[in-house]
Coordinates of C-alpha atoms in Angstrom, one line a residue:
Chain A
E1 CA -86.9 82.7 56.8
I2 CA -89.8 84.3 58.1
V3 CA -90.9 88.1 55.2
L4 CA -92.8 90.5 56.5
T5 CA -94.6 92.8 54.6
Q6 CA -96.2 96.5 56.1
S7 CA -99.1 98.5 54.5
P8 CA -99.1 100.6 53.5
G9 CA -95.9 102.2 52.4
T10 CA -97.3 105.6 53.6
L11 CA -99.6 106.7 55.9
S12 CA -100.7 110.2 55.2
L13 CA -103.3 111.9 58.3
S14 CA -103.7 114.6 60.4
P15 CA -102.8 114.9 64.4
G16 CA -106.2 113.6 66.0
E17 CA -106.9 110.6 63.4
R18 CA -106.5 107.2 63.7
A19 CA -103.6 105.5 62.3
T20 CA -103.8 101.7 62.1
L21 CA -100.5 100.0 60.1
S22 CA -100.5 95.8 59.3
C23 CA -97.8 94.2 59.2
R24 CA -98.1 90.4 57.3
A25 CA -96.0 87.3 58.0
S26 CA -95.2 84.8 55.4
Q27 CA -95.8 82.0 57.5
S28 CA -97.1 82.2 61.2
V29 CA -95.4 84.0 63.5
S30 CA -94.8 81.2 66.8
S31 CA -96.6 82.2 69.9
S32 CA -97.2 86.1 68.4
F33 CA -93.8 86.5 68.7
L34 CA -94.0 89.9 67.0
A35 CA -92.5 93.1 67.7
W36 CA -93.3 97.0 67.0
Y37 CA -90.6 99.3 67.1
Q38 CA -90.7 103.4 66.6
Q39 CA -88.3 105.7 64.8
K40 CA -87.8 109.3 64.6
P41 CA -85.5 110.6 61.9
G42 CA -81.4 110.5 63.2
Q43 CA -82.8 108.4 66.4
A44 CA -82.7 104.6 67.1
P45 CA -86.2 102.8 67.2
R46 CA -87.5 102.7 70.2
L47 CA -89.5 99.4 71.6
L48 CA -93.9 100.1 71.1
I49 CA -95.0 96.9 71.5
Y50 CA -93.8 92.8 71.8
G51 CA -95.6 89.8 72.2
A52 CA -97.8 91.1 69.4
S53 CA -99.7 93.4 71.7
S54 CA -98.5 94.0 75.2
R55 CA -97.1 98.2 75.2
A56 CA -93.4 98.7 76.1
T57 CA -92.4 100.6 79.8
G58 CA -93.6 104.2 78.9
I59 CA -95.9 103.5 75.9
P60 CA -98.6 105.8 75.8
D61 CA -101.4 103.9 76.2
R62 CA -102.5 105.2 72.3
F63 CA -100.1 102.6 71.0
S64 CA -101.9 99.3 70.8
G65 CA -101.7 95.9 69.0
S66 CA -103.3 93.3 67.6
G67 CA -103.6 89.6 65.5
S68 CA -101.4 85.9 65.8
G69 CA -99.8 83.4 63.5
T70 CA -99.4 86.2 59.9
D71 CA -101.9 89.1 60.4
F72 CA -100.5 91.6 63.0
T73 CA -102.3 95.4 63.5
L74 CA -100.3 98.1 65.2
T75 CA -103.3 101.2 66.2
I76 CA -102.2 104.4 67.1
S77 CA -106.0 106.2 68.8
R78 CA -105.4 109.5 68.5
L79 CA -102.8 111.2 66.6
E80 CA -100.0 113.2 68.9
P81 CA -97.8 115.2 66.4
E82 CA -94.4 113.4 68.0
D83 CA -96.4 109.9 66.7
F84 CA -94.9 111.0 62.8
A85 CA -92.7 109.0 62.3
V86 CA -91.9 105.2 60.9
Y87 CA -92.9 102.0 62.5
Y88 CA -91.3 99.1 62.3
C89 CA -92.9 95.4 62.8
Q90 CA -90.4 92.8 63.5
Q91 CA -90.7 88.4 64.2
Y92 CA -88.6 87.0 66.5
G93 CA -90.3 83.7 66.4
S94 CA -88.0 81.8 64.7
S95 CA -84.7 80.2 64.2
P96 CA -82.5 83.4 63.4
P97 CA -82.6 85.9 61.5
K98 CA -85.7 87.9 63.4
T99 CA -86.3 90.2 60.7
F100 CA -87.9 93.6 60.7
G101 CA -90.3 94.6 58.1
Q102 CA -89.7 97.2 55.0
G103 CA -91.9 100.5 57.9
T104 CA -94.6 102.2 57.3
K105 CA -94.3 106.2 57.3
V106 CA -96.8 108.3 59.0
E107 CA -96.7 111.3 57.4
I108 CA -98.6 114.9 58.2
K109 CA -101.5 115.0 55.9
Chain B
Q1 CA -80.5 103.6 82.9
V2 CA -78.3 101.2 80.8
Q3 CA -76.5 103.6 77.6
L4 CA -75.0 102.4 74.6
Q5 CA -71.9 104.3 72.3
E6 CA -70.5 102.7 69.3
S7 CA -67.7 103.6 67.8
G8 CA -65.5 102.9 65.5
P9 CA -63.8 103.9 61.6
G10 CA -66.9 105.8 59.9
L11 CA -65.3 105.1 56.4
V12 CA -64.1 101.2 55.9
K13 CA -62.1 100.5 52.2
P14 CA -63.7 97.8 50.4
S15 CA -62.5 94.2 51.1
E16 CA -61.4 95.0 54.6
T17 CA -62.3 94.5 57.9
L18 CA -65.1 96.9 59.5
S19 CA -64.9 96.5 63.5
L20 CA -67.0 98.6 65.8
T21 CA -66.7 98.6 69.3
C22 CA -70.0 99.0 71.2
T23 CA -69.5 100.0 75.2
V24 CA -72.5 99.8 78.4
S25 CA -72.3 102.5 80.7
G26 CA -75.0 102.2 83.5
G27 CA -75.1 98.7 83.7
S28 CA -73.4 95.1 83.6
L29 CA -72.8 93.3 80.6
S30 CA -73.4 90.1 82.9
G31 CA -77.0 88.6 82.4
Y32 CA -78.0 89.9 79.3
Y33 CA -77.7 89.3 75.4
W34 CA -76.2 92.3 73.6
S35 CA -76.8 92.6 70.0
W36 CA -76.0 94.5 66.4
I37 CA -78.2 95.9 64.0
R38 CA -77.5 97.4 60.6
Q39 CA -79.6 100.5 58.5
P40 CA -79.0 100.9 55.2
P41 CA -79.5 105.1 54.3
G42 CA -83.5 105.0 53.3
K43 CA -84.1 101.4 53.9
G44 CA -84.8 99.1 56.2
L45 CA -83.8 97.4 59.8
E46 CA -81.2 94.4 59.5
W47 CA -80.3 91.7 62.9
I48 CA -76.3 91.0 62.7
G49 CA -76.2 88.5 65.5
Y50 CA -76.1 88.7 69.1
I51 CA -73.5 87.6 71.6
Y52 CA -74.4 86.3 75.3
Y53 CA -71.9 87.7 78.2
S54 CA -70.3 84.6 78.5
G55 CA -69.3 84.7 75.2
S56 CA -71.7 82.5 72.9
T57 CA -72.8 83.6 70.0
N58 CA -75.5 83.4 66.9
Y59 CA -75.5 85.1 63.6
N60 CA -77.3 85.9 60.8
P61 CA -77.1 82.8 58.0
S62 CA -76.8 86.4 55.7
L63 CA -73.5 87.4 56.8
K64 CA -72.3 84.2 59.5
S65 CA -69.6 83.5 57.1
R66 CA -68.1 86.9 57.9
V67 CA -69.2 87.7 60.9
T68 CA -67.4 87.9 65.1
I69 CA -68.9 89.3 67.8
S70 CA -66.7 89.4 70.2
V71 CA -67.1 90.8 74.3
D72 CA -65.1 92.1 76.6
T73 CA -66.6 91.8 80.8
S74 CA -63.7 93.6 82.4
K75 CA -64.3 96.7 79.9
N76 CA -67.9 96.0 79.5
Q77 CA -67.8 96.5 76.0
F78 CA -69.0 94.0 73.2
S79 CA -67.3 94.5 69.1
L80 CA -68.6 93.6 65.7
N81 CA -65.8 92.8 63.0
L82 CA -67.6 92.0 59.5
S83 CA -65.2 91.3 57.2
S84 CA -64.5 91.1 53.3
V85 CA -66.7 94.9 53.3
T86 CA -68.3 95.6 49.8
A87 CA -70.1 99.4 50.2
A88 CA -73.6 97.6 50.4
D89 CA -72.0 96.8 53.7
T90 CA -72.7 100.8 54.2
A91 CA -75.0 101.5 56.8
V92 CA -75.8 103.3 60.3
Y93 CA -74.5 100.0 62.3
Y94 CA -76.1 99.9 65.9
C95 CA -75.6 97.9 69.2
A96 CA -78.7 97.0 71.5
R97 CA -79.5 95.1 74.5
G98 CA -81.6 92.2 73.9
Q99 CA -81.2 88.6 71.9
L100 CA -85.2 88.8 70.7
L101 CA -86.3 92.0 71.8
F102 CA -84.1 95.5 72.0
N103 CA -84.9 97.5 74.1
F104 CA -81.8 99.8 74.4
W105 CA -80.4 100.8 71.6
G106 CA -77.3 103.1 70.9
Q107 CA -77.3 106.2 68.7
G108 CA -76.1 104.7 66.3
T109 CA -73.1 104.9 64.0
L110 CA -72.5 105.8 59.7
V111 CA -70.1 103.4 58.4
T112 CA -69.5 103.8 54.6
V113 CA -67.5 101.3 52.3
S114 CA -65.7 103.3 49.7
S115 CA -61.8 103.5 48.4

């Protein structure tokens, strides 16, 4: 089973700042099958990024993903008020299970 | 726009079976995979398993001995049964569309395991 470790656990930033979130895998994620989700309190997760760097439908271009192998990054270029949430990475390249990271909370400083 | 809605008991006794149903509207089950994912309070996400509309399934190895996912295409529903539950199974349970990626989700339903 691939274990995903996200850092930092919490990121305290102000609106307009740049957010950089990290996701590290315990072994290489095949074909960059790495996704990112956003979850707000009381809501289901929303798919942001798939294939490590492709934005899902309707996702603003301030969200970008990068990385390969075992190291992946989600960048939010300029934080909007609605971006303060918890972000999860997920790998879907290996046999079951499809595992998620433990999450990074982006909070208002 | 596809919409998913979970339904079922919010309280289950230890050692009993948790049963949830997901009703899909605005689209058909046909041609897609459908998954169950759970989230213990204040914690991260755990994929439980998926079913193809034709009935083939795949489960998380850590839960495989206790999980059954089934589909009823006539009702546009799929279901989750999780047997022999303990307090560790207390979580918000989500249904979602997808096998690898999950782009449509239900709102989630909290299931508490307690006597």
